[in-house]
Coordinates of C-alpha atoms in Angstrom, one line a residue:
Chain A
M1 CA -78.7 156.6 -80.6
I2 CA -82.3 157.8 -80.9
E3 CA -84.8 155.3 -79.6
P4 CA -85.6 152.9 -82.4
N5 CA -89.5 153.2 -81.3
D6 CA -89.1 157.0 -82.1
I7 CA -87.5 156.2 -85.5
V8 CA -90.3 153.8 -86.5
E9 CA -92.9 156.3 -85.2
T10 CA -91.6 159.2 -87.5
I11 CA -91.3 156.7 -90.5
K12 CA -95.0 155.6 -89.8
M13 CA -96.3 159.1 -89.6
I14 CA -94.8 160.0 -92.9
E15 CA -95.6 156.7 -94.7
E16 CA -98.8 155.8 -93.4
D17 CA -100.4 158.8 -91.9
H18 CA -99.8 161.4 -94.5
L19 CA -97.3 163.6 -92.5
D20 CA -96.0 166.3 -94.8
I21 CA -94.8 169.9 -95.1
R22 CA -97.7 171.2 -97.1
T23 CA -95.8 174.2 -98.3
I24 CA -92.7 176.2 -98.4
T25 CA -93.7 179.7 -99.3
M26 CA -91.4 182.4 -100.2
G27 CA -92.8 186.0 -99.4
I28 CA -91.3 188.7 -101.5
S29 CA -92.0 192.3 -101.1
L30 CA -92.6 194.2 -104.5
L31 CA -92.8 197.6 -102.9
D32 CA -89.4 198.5 -104.7
C33 CA -90.9 197.4 -108.0
A34 CA -93.7 200.0 -108.1
D35 CA -93.3 202.4 -111.1
A36 CA -95.6 204.9 -112.7
D37 CA -95.2 202.9 -115.9
I38 CA -96.9 199.6 -115.7
D39 CA -94.7 197.8 -118.1
R40 CA -91.6 198.8 -116.3
S41 CA -93.2 197.9 -113.1
C42 CA -94.0 194.4 -114.5
Q43 CA -90.4 194.0 -115.7
K44 CA -89.0 194.9 -112.1
I45 CA -91.3 192.3 -110.6
Y46 CA -90.2 189.6 -113.1
D47 CA -86.5 190.4 -112.3
K48 CA -86.9 190.6 -108.6
V49 CA -89.0 187.4 -108.1
L50 CA -86.7 185.4 -110.5
G51 CA -83.8 186.5 -108.7
K52 CA -85.1 185.7 -105.1
A53 CA -86.9 182.4 -106.1
K54 CA -84.7 181.0 -108.6
N55 CA -83.5 178.2 -106.3
L56 CA -86.7 177.6 -104.1
V57 CA -88.1 174.5 -105.9
Q58 CA -84.6 172.9 -106.1
V59 CA -84.0 173.6 -102.5
A60 CA -87.3 172.1 -101.4
G61 CA -86.5 169.0 -103.5
Q62 CA -83.1 168.5 -101.7
I63 CA -84.6 168.9 -98.3
Q64 CA -87.2 166.4 -99.3
K65 CA -84.6 163.9 -100.3
E66 CA -82.4 164.5 -97.5
Y67 CA -84.8 164.5 -94.6
G68 CA -87.2 162.2 -96.1
I69 CA -90.2 164.3 -95.5
P70 CA -92.5 165.1 -98.5
I71 CA -92.9 168.8 -99.4
I72 CA -95.9 169.0 -101.2
N73 CA -96.2 172.5 -102.7
K74 CA -93.6 175.3 -103.5
R75 CA -95.2 178.7 -103.4
I76 CA -94.6 182.3 -103.6
S77 CA -96.4 185.4 -101.9
V78 CA -96.0 188.9 -102.9
T79 CA -97.0 192.3 -101.9
P80 CA -100.8 192.9 -102.6
I81 CA -100.9 193.8 -106.1
S82 CA -103.3 196.7 -105.8
L83 CA -100.4 198.8 -104.2
L84 CA -98.5 198.5 -107.3
V85 CA -101.6 199.3 -109.3
S86 CA -102.1 202.4 -107.2
A87 CA -98.6 203.6 -108.3
S88 CA -98.8 202.4 -112.1
G89 CA -102.5 202.7 -113.0
G90 CA -103.2 200.6 -116.2
D91 CA -104.8 197.1 -116.5
P92 CA -104.0 195.1 -113.3
V93 CA -104.3 191.9 -115.3
K94 CA -100.9 192.6 -116.8
Y95 CA -99.5 192.0 -113.2
A96 CA -101.4 188.7 -113.1
L97 CA -99.8 187.7 -116.5
V98 CA -96.4 188.4 -115.4
L99 CA -96.8 186.5 -112.3
E100 CA -98.1 183.8 -114.2
K101 CA -95.1 183.7 -116.4
L102 CA -93.0 183.6 -113.3
A103 CA -95.1 180.7 -111.8
R104 CA -94.5 178.6 -114.9
E105 CA -90.6 179.4 -115.3
L106 CA -89.9 178.8 -111.7
H107 CA -92.4 175.5 -111.5
V108 CA -93.9 176.9 -108.3
D109 CA -97.4 175.6 -107.6
F110 CA -99.0 178.8 -106.9
I111 CA -98.3 182.6 -106.5
G112 CA -100.4 184.6 -104.1
G113 CA -100.9 188.3 -103.7
Y114 CA -103.3 189.5 -106.5
S115 CA -104.9 191.1 -103.5
V116 CA -106.7 194.1 -102.1
L117 CA -106.7 195.2 -98.5
C118 CA -109.9 197.5 -98.3
Q119 CA -111.2 196.9 -94.8
K120 CA -111.5 200.6 -94.2
G121 CA -112.2 201.9 -97.5
F122 CA -110.8 202.0 -101.0
A123 CA -107.4 203.4 -102.0
S124 CA -106.6 204.2 -105.6
G125 CA -106.0 200.9 -107.4
D126 CA -108.3 198.9 -105.1
L127 CA -111.4 199.1 -107.3
A128 CA -109.5 198.5 -110.5
L129 CA -108.0 195.3 -109.0
I130 CA -111.3 194.0 -107.6
E131 CA -112.8 194.7 -111.1
S132 CA -110.1 192.7 -112.9
I133 CA -110.1 189.7 -110.6
P134 CA -112.4 187.5 -112.8
R135 CA -110.4 188.4 -115.9
A136 CA -107.0 187.8 -114.1
L137 CA -108.3 184.3 -112.8
V138 CA -109.5 183.1 -116.2
Q139 CA -106.4 184.0 -117.8
T140 CA -104.1 182.4 -115.3
E141 CA -103.6 179.0 -113.7
H142 CA -101.4 179.5 -110.7
I143 CA -102.3 182.9 -109.3
C144 CA -104.5 183.3 -106.2
S145 CA -106.3 186.3 -105.3
S146 CA -107.6 187.6 -102.0
V147 CA -109.6 190.5 -100.8
N148 CA -109.6 191.7 -97.0
I149 CA -113.0 193.4 -96.4
G150 CA -113.1 193.8 -92.6
S151 CA -111.0 193.9 -89.5
S152 CA -111.7 194.0 -85.7
R153 CA -110.0 197.2 -85.7
A154 CA -111.8 198.9 -88.8
G155 CA -115.3 197.2 -89.0
I156 CA -116.6 195.9 -92.3
N157 CA -116.7 197.4 -95.6
M158 CA -120.0 196.8 -96.9
D159 CA -119.4 198.3 -100.2
A160 CA -116.6 195.7 -100.7
V161 CA -118.7 192.9 -99.3
K162 CA -121.3 193.8 -102.2
M163 CA -118.6 193.9 -104.8
M164 CA -117.1 190.6 -103.8
G165 CA -120.3 188.7 -103.9
E166 CA -120.5 189.9 -107.6
T167 CA -117.0 189.3 -108.0
V168 CA -117.1 185.6 -106.9
L169 CA -120.1 184.9 -109.1
K170 CA -118.4 186.6 -112.3
T171 CA -115.2 184.6 -111.5
A172 CA -117.2 181.2 -111.4
E173 CA -119.0 182.1 -114.5
A174 CA -115.8 183.1 -116.4
T175 CA -114.4 179.7 -115.5
K176 CA -117.3 177.6 -115.8
E177 CA -115.7 175.3 -118.5
Q178 CA -113.1 174.5 -115.9
S179 CA -115.6 173.5 -113.1
C180 CA -115.8 177.2 -112.0
I181 CA -112.1 176.7 -110.6
G182 CA -111.5 180.5 -110.8
A183 CA -113.7 180.8 -107.5
A184 CA -111.6 178.3 -105.7
K185 CA -108.6 180.6 -106.0
L186 CA -110.4 183.7 -104.7
V187 CA -110.8 184.1 -101.0
V188 CA -112.5 186.9 -98.9
F189 CA -111.1 187.8 -95.7
C190 CA -111.8 189.5 -92.5
N191 CA -108.8 190.0 -90.4
S192 CA -106.2 188.5 -93.1
V193 CA -102.8 188.0 -91.8
D194 CA -99.6 189.2 -93.5
D195 CA -97.4 186.1 -93.2
N196 CA -100.1 183.3 -94.3
P197 CA -98.3 180.6 -96.3
F198 CA -101.5 178.9 -97.4
M199 CA -103.5 179.5 -100.5
A200 CA -105.7 181.3 -101.8
G201 CA -105.2 183.8 -99.0
A202 CA -101.3 184.3 -99.0
Y203 CA -99.8 187.6 -99.6
H204 CA -96.8 189.3 -98.5
G205 CA -97.9 192.2 -95.8
I206 CA -96.3 195.6 -96.1
G207 CA -94.7 195.2 -92.6
E208 CA -92.9 192.0 -93.6
P209 CA -89.1 191.9 -94.4
D210 CA -88.0 192.2 -98.2
C211 CA -88.0 188.3 -98.5
E212 CA -88.6 185.5 -96.0
I213 CA -89.4 181.9 -95.7
H214 CA -92.6 180.6 -94.3
V215 CA -93.7 176.8 -93.7
G216 CA -97.0 175.4 -93.4
V217 CA -97.3 171.9 -92.0
S218 CA -99.8 169.2 -92.2
G219 CA -100.8 166.2 -90.4
P220 CA -104.4 165.5 -89.6
G221 CA -103.9 161.8 -90.5
V222 CA -101.0 161.6 -87.7
V223 CA -103.6 163.3 -85.1
R224 CA -106.2 160.9 -86.2
A225 CA -104.0 157.8 -86.0
A226 CA -102.9 158.8 -82.4
L227 CA -106.5 159.1 -81.4
A228 CA -107.7 155.9 -83.1
R229 CA -104.9 154.1 -80.9
A230 CA -106.1 155.7 -77.7
D231 CA -108.6 154.2 -75.6
K232 CA -112.2 155.3 -76.0
S233 CA -112.7 155.7 -72.3
L234 CA -110.3 158.5 -72.0
E235 CA -111.5 161.9 -70.7
M236 CA -111.8 164.9 -73.2
N237 CA -108.8 166.7 -71.4
Q238 CA -106.7 163.6 -71.9
V239 CA -107.6 163.5 -75.7
A240 CA -106.5 167.0 -75.8
E241 CA -103.1 166.0 -74.2
I242 CA -102.5 163.4 -77.0
I243 CA -103.4 166.1 -79.6
K244 CA -100.8 168.4 -78.0
K245 CA -98.0 165.9 -78.2
V246 CA -98.7 165.1 -81.8
A247 CA -99.0 168.7 -82.8
F248 CA -95.5 169.4 -81.0
K249 CA -93.9 166.6 -83.1
I250 CA -95.5 167.9 -86.5
T251 CA -94.5 171.5 -85.7
R252 CA -90.9 170.5 -84.9
V253 CA -90.5 169.2 -88.4
G254 CA -91.8 172.4 -89.8
Q255 CA -89.5 174.2 -87.8
L256 CA -86.5 172.2 -88.9
V257 CA -87.5 172.4 -92.6
G258 CA -88.1 176.2 -92.1
N259 CA -84.6 176.7 -90.6
I260 CA -82.7 174.5 -93.4
A261 CA -84.6 176.2 -96.2
S262 CA -84.0 179.6 -94.8
Q263 CA -80.0 178.7 -94.5
M264 CA -80.0 177.2 -98.0
L265 CA -81.8 180.1 -99.6
D266 CA -79.9 182.8 -97.6
V267 CA -83.4 184.1 -96.6
P268 CA -84.7 184.9 -93.2
F269 CA -87.0 182.4 -91.7
G270 CA -90.3 183.8 -91.1
I271 CA -93.1 181.6 -89.4
V272 CA -94.4 178.1 -89.2
D273 CA -98.0 178.0 -89.7
L274 CA -99.2 175.2 -87.5
S275 CA -102.4 174.3 -89.2
L276 CA -103.9 170.9 -89.6
A277 CA -104.5 171.1 -93.5
P278 CA -106.4 168.2 -94.9
T279 CA -106.3 166.7 -98.3
P280 CA -108.9 164.7 -100.2
A281 CA -106.7 161.4 -99.5
V282 CA -108.5 158.9 -97.4
G283 CA -106.7 159.2 -94.0
D284 CA -105.7 162.9 -94.1
S285 CA -109.1 164.4 -92.9
V286 CA -109.9 166.9 -90.2
A287 CA -113.6 165.7 -90.1
H288 CA -112.1 162.1 -89.3
I289 CA -110.3 163.4 -86.2
L290 CA -113.5 164.9 -84.9
E291 CA -115.2 161.5 -85.6
E292 CA -112.2 159.8 -83.8
I293 CA -113.1 161.8 -80.7
G294 CA -116.5 160.4 -80.6
L295 CA -118.8 161.8 -83.4
E296 CA -120.8 159.4 -85.5
Q297 CA -120.3 162.1 -88.4
C298 CA -118.8 165.6 -88.6
G299 CA -121.5 168.1 -88.6
G300 CA -123.6 166.6 -86.0
P301 CA -124.2 167.8 -82.3
G302 CA -121.0 168.0 -80.5
T303 CA -119.0 169.1 -83.7
T304 CA -118.3 172.7 -82.8
A305 CA -117.0 171.6 -79.2
C306 CA -114.6 168.8 -80.6
L307 CA -113.3 171.3 -83.2
A308 CA -112.7 174.1 -80.4
M309 CA -110.7 171.5 -78.4
L310 CA -108.8 170.4 -81.4
N311 CA -108.0 173.8 -82.5
D312 CA -106.8 174.9 -79.1
A313 CA -104.8 171.8 -78.5
V314 CA -103.0 172.1 -81.8
K315 CA -101.9 175.4 -81.0
K316 CA -100.8 174.6 -77.4
G317 CA -98.7 171.8 -78.6
G318 CA -97.4 173.5 -81.6
V319 CA -96.3 176.8 -80.1
M320 CA -93.4 175.4 -77.9
A321 CA -92.2 173.6 -80.9
S322 CA -91.4 176.7 -82.9
S323 CA -89.5 179.7 -82.5
S324 CA -92.0 181.8 -84.6
V325 CA -95.7 180.7 -85.1
G326 CA -97.6 182.7 -87.4
G327 CA -100.1 182.6 -90.7
L328 CA -103.5 181.3 -89.8
S329 CA -102.5 178.4 -87.4
G330 CA -105.2 176.0 -86.5
A331 CA -107.3 173.5 -88.0
F332 CA -108.6 174.1 -91.5
I333 CA -112.1 172.8 -92.7
P334 CA -112.2 173.2 -96.5
V335 CA -114.9 171.0 -97.4
S336 CA -114.0 169.8 -100.9
E337 CA -110.3 169.0 -99.8
D338 CA -111.4 166.8 -96.8
A339 CA -112.8 163.3 -97.5
G340 CA -114.7 163.3 -94.0
M341 CA -116.2 166.7 -94.9
I342 CA -117.4 165.5 -98.4
D343 CA -118.9 162.5 -96.9
A344 CA -120.8 164.6 -94.2
A345 CA -122.0 167.0 -96.9
R346 CA -123.1 164.4 -99.1
S347 CA -125.3 162.9 -96.3
G348 CA -126.6 166.2 -95.3
N349 CA -125.0 166.1 -91.9
L350 CA -122.8 169.1 -92.6
T351 CA -124.6 172.0 -93.6
I352 CA -123.3 175.7 -94.3
E353 CA -125.1 176.8 -91.1
K354 CA -123.0 174.3 -89.1
L355 CA -119.8 175.3 -90.9
E356 CA -120.5 178.9 -90.0
A357 CA -120.7 177.9 -86.2
M358 CA -117.5 175.8 -86.6
T359 CA -115.6 178.7 -88.0
A360 CA -116.1 180.8 -84.9
V361 CA -113.8 178.3 -83.1
C362 CA -111.3 177.3 -85.6
S363 CA -109.2 178.5 -88.2
V364 CA -110.5 180.2 -91.4
G365 CA -114.0 180.1 -92.5
I366 CA -116.5 178.8 -95.0
D367 CA -113.9 177.2 -97.3
M368 CA -114.0 175.4 -100.6
V369 CA -117.9 175.1 -100.1
I370 CA -119.7 174.4 -103.5
I371 CA -122.9 176.2 -103.7
P372 CA -125.8 176.2 -106.2
G373 CA -125.0 178.0 -109.7
D374 CA -128.2 179.9 -109.5
V375 CA -127.3 181.7 -106.0
T376 CA -127.7 185.6 -106.3
A377 CA -124.6 187.8 -105.8
T378 CA -126.3 189.5 -102.7
T379 CA -126.6 186.0 -101.1
I380 CA -122.8 185.4 -101.6
S381 CA -122.3 188.8 -100.0
G382 CA -124.6 187.7 -97.2
I383 CA -122.6 184.7 -96.5
I384 CA -119.4 187.0 -96.7
A385 CA -120.9 189.5 -94.3
D386 CA -121.9 186.8 -91.7
E387 CA -118.5 185.3 -91.6
A388 CA -116.8 188.5 -91.5
A389 CA -118.9 189.5 -88.5
I390 CA -117.7 186.4 -86.7
G391 CA -114.2 187.4 -87.3
M392 CA -114.6 190.9 -86.5
V393 CA -116.3 190.3 -83.1
N394 CA -113.9 187.5 -82.2
H395 CA -110.7 189.0 -83.2
K396 CA -109.8 186.3 -85.4
T397 CA -109.5 185.5 -89.1
T398 CA -112.5 184.4 -91.0
A399 CA -112.7 183.7 -94.8
V400 CA -115.3 182.9 -97.5
R401 CA -114.2 180.6 -100.4
V402 CA -117.3 179.5 -102.1
I403 CA -117.7 178.1 -105.6
P404 CA -121.0 178.8 -107.3
A405 CA -121.3 175.6 -109.6
I406 CA -122.6 177.4 -112.7
G407 CA -124.1 175.0 -115.2
V408 CA -123.8 172.0 -112.7
P409 CA -127.2 170.1 -112.7
A410 CA -128.6 169.4 -109.3
G411 CA -127.3 166.2 -107.7
K412 CA -124.1 166.3 -109.7
E413 CA -120.8 166.8 -107.8
V414 CA -117.9 169.1 -108.9
E415 CA -114.4 167.9 -109.5
F416 CA -111.4 170.3 -109.3
G417 CA -108.8 167.8 -109.1
G418 CA -105.4 167.7 -107.1
L419 CA -105.3 169.2 -103.4
L420 CA -108.8 171.2 -104.4
G421 CA -110.6 168.0 -104.5
S422 CA -114.2 167.6 -105.2
G423 CA -117.7 167.7 -103.6
P424 CA -121.6 168.1 -103.6
V425 CA -123.3 171.3 -104.0
M426 CA -124.3 172.4 -100.5
P427 CA -127.8 174.1 -100.4
V428 CA -128.1 177.7 -99.4
K429 CA -131.1 179.3 -97.9
K430 CA -133.1 181.1 -100.3
S431 CA -134.3 183.9 -98.0
S432 CA -133.0 187.2 -99.6
C433 CA -130.7 189.7 -97.9
S434 CA -130.4 192.1 -100.9
V435 CA -131.9 195.3 -99.2
M436 CA -129.2 194.9 -96.5
I437 CA -126.4 194.2 -98.9
N438 CA -127.4 197.0 -101.2
R439 CA -127.3 199.4 -98.3
G440 CA -123.5 199.4 -98.7
G441 CA -121.5 201.6 -96.3
K442 CA -119.8 200.1 -93.3
I443 CA -120.6 198.2 -90.1
P444 CA -118.7 200.0 -87.6
A445 CA -115.8 198.5 -85.6
P446 CA -117.1 196.8 -82.5
L447 CA -116.4 198.6 -79.1
H448 CA -113.6 196.3 -78.2
S449 CA -111.6 197.7 -81.0
L450 CA -110.7 200.7 -78.9
K451 CA -108.1 198.9 -76.7
N452 CA -105.5 201.7 -76.5
Chain B
M1 CA -73.6 164.4 -91.4
R2 CA -75.4 161.6 -89.6
A3 CA -78.0 159.8 -91.0
I4 CA -80.4 157.0 -89.8
L5 CA -81.0 154.0 -92.1
S6 CA -83.9 151.7 -91.7
V7 CA -84.3 148.4 -93.3
V8 CA -87.4 146.2 -93.1
G9 CA -87.9 143.0 -95.1
K10 CA -88.6 139.3 -95.2
D11 CA -85.4 137.6 -93.5
R12 CA -82.9 136.0 -95.5
V13 CA -79.1 135.5 -95.6
G14 CA -76.9 138.4 -96.4
I15 CA -79.3 141.7 -95.8
L16 CA -76.7 143.2 -93.3
A17 CA -73.8 142.3 -95.5
E18 CA -75.4 143.9 -98.6
V19 CA -76.5 147.1 -96.8
S20 CA -73.1 147.4 -95.0
G21 CA -71.5 147.1 -98.4
I22 CA -73.3 149.9 -99.9
C23 CA -72.3 151.9 -96.9
R24 CA -68.8 151.2 -97.5
Q25 CA -69.1 152.0 -101.2
Y26 CA -70.2 155.5 -100.1
Q27 CA -67.8 156.0 -97.3
A28 CA -70.5 155.9 -94.8
N29 CA -69.2 155.0 -91.4
I30 CA -71.4 152.8 -89.3
V31 CA -71.6 154.2 -86.0
D32 CA -74.4 152.1 -84.2
V33 CA -76.7 149.2 -85.3
S34 CA -79.7 147.6 -83.9
Q35 CA -80.9 144.5 -85.7
T36 CA -83.6 141.8 -84.8
V37 CA -85.9 139.3 -86.6
L38 CA -89.3 139.7 -85.7
Q39 CA -91.8 137.1 -87.0
G40 CA -89.6 136.5 -89.7
F41 CA -89.0 140.0 -90.7
F42 CA -85.6 141.4 -90.7
T43 CA -85.6 144.8 -89.0
M44 CA -82.4 146.9 -88.7
I45 CA -81.8 150.6 -87.7
M46 CA -78.4 151.9 -88.5
L47 CA -76.9 155.2 -87.6
V48 CA -74.1 156.2 -90.2
E49 CA -71.7 159.1 -90.7
M50 CA -70.9 160.2 -94.1
D51 CA -70.1 163.5 -96.2
T52 CA -73.1 165.6 -96.8
G53 CA -71.9 165.8 -100.6
N54 CA -72.5 162.1 -101.0
F55 CA -75.7 161.7 -99.2
L56 CA -78.4 162.3 -102.1
Q57 CA -76.8 159.8 -104.2
F58 CA -76.6 157.4 -101.4
V59 CA -80.3 157.8 -100.9
D60 CA -81.0 157.2 -104.4
Y61 CA -78.9 154.1 -104.6
I62 CA -80.0 152.4 -101.4
Q63 CA -83.7 153.1 -102.1
N64 CA -83.3 151.5 -105.5
F65 CA -81.4 148.7 -103.9
G66 CA -84.4 148.2 -101.5
N67 CA -86.9 148.4 -104.3
E68 CA -85.1 145.6 -106.2
N69 CA -84.7 143.5 -103.3
D70 CA -88.1 143.7 -101.7
L71 CA -86.8 145.7 -98.8
K72 CA -88.2 148.7 -97.3
I73 CA -85.4 151.1 -97.0
H74 CA -85.4 154.7 -95.5
A75 CA -82.3 156.8 -95.2
M76 CA -83.0 160.1 -93.6
H77 CA -80.8 162.9 -91.8
E78 CA -80.7 162.2 -88.2
D79 CA -82.1 165.6 -87.4
I80 CA -85.6 165.1 -88.4
F81 CA -85.8 162.4 -85.6
K82 CA -83.9 164.4 -83.1
S83 CA -86.0 167.6 -83.8
M84 CA -89.3 165.4 -83.4
H85 CA -88.4 163.4 -80.3
T86 CA -86.3 165.7 -78.2
V87 CA -87.2 169.2 -76.5

């Protein structure tokens, strides 16, 4: 029989340390739904997604019960909708509405893929889709949108950066009665990935198979608990070893759940995203891991070094536990979704500038950061351009998901609810970058893009 | 399928008998048991073999039994432990 200690450890990880499967995400290609008539295209999408995902929620529920591991979200990612708009023309919001209808009927938590990939320039359909994002997000609840504006290979599309600053602001304004939540479902990427199961940035890339299952694991609480039990005199490399071992165990659960879901749904298994994804629950925070390593509070000196080690150790431990690692994979630092980050932002220890440095060594970027409502569109574009530059030069994914707190008085906090959490408004430097942003054009790809 | 049953609660007469009775009710064959009382707490880990078709109902029933009798009971597919703790 399995060692009783191991059994108790697993149960404790789930019961006390918030180990869970954050998401089972079904990626569905919509390329065969493209039609010159937008209504016919929408009907084809409805039929295909309904057919593929009709058992997704039920299967996830069954796995949860049989294996005793909570599966928090059931999600769908689809082909970037801009590709369908390029074939059909018409108002892209129609696509958002059909996806919203599907999300409600299938009882999934989110559908991602109201997306544009325009790192090298705009194809037909791209501009119309970007223009429609605020309208789409105000009329839907379950739809997530992402725009890839740069890559290490193509450089940064500064025209798109300018548009996205405006789009983020308009989306927040359009949803200001609901805590500006539209902006929390919109993310701007550099080097976005095709098989990401996490929202808001999930979409089903064009190189992916027709349909597949991805799994995103979580478990900051488990890592923190393991470090809390460890001796404070351990050297940093010994701390890294502990993180690796825990990451291995967490990822093995993701791999198991992915394999079973794939068999039950008769859909190929895609990837495990071995990210540490926090939730606002106490004890499920990435910031608290950094503090357990030895920081008084996340955001202070030493934070970037601890995060770099954490991110690397998570990957090293997880990679052997899975047959196929993909997605974003690393430590997430969404401020409003992480109790420790929220506290650090409240105390002023965690600033946007420090977060920017942290994003150079970990997964994703300036994520779920609430900024003042009176910020200008060009300032948001400046934040996007800075993050994209870090991603472009370092060959990694970076992203910006900021929420301008329109109509929120100074000193008040914004509450989104659920996994999106809440948080204080973080100050943004007032110095203008409008001349630079208004130049538009492109930032050329870095020299190291020429690898062939 | 094989499942692991863990039972923790304040020790009293009959816990093992009651849990075994539920196993019998659901045609779950007990393959291995490890049981002890630690500081007044009954702690048991049981490996059972049963039909997959019965398992979800068994989970519902035994967890409900646990809730009503002040016992913490987990019934989970063996594979989650195997995958996590073996390479």
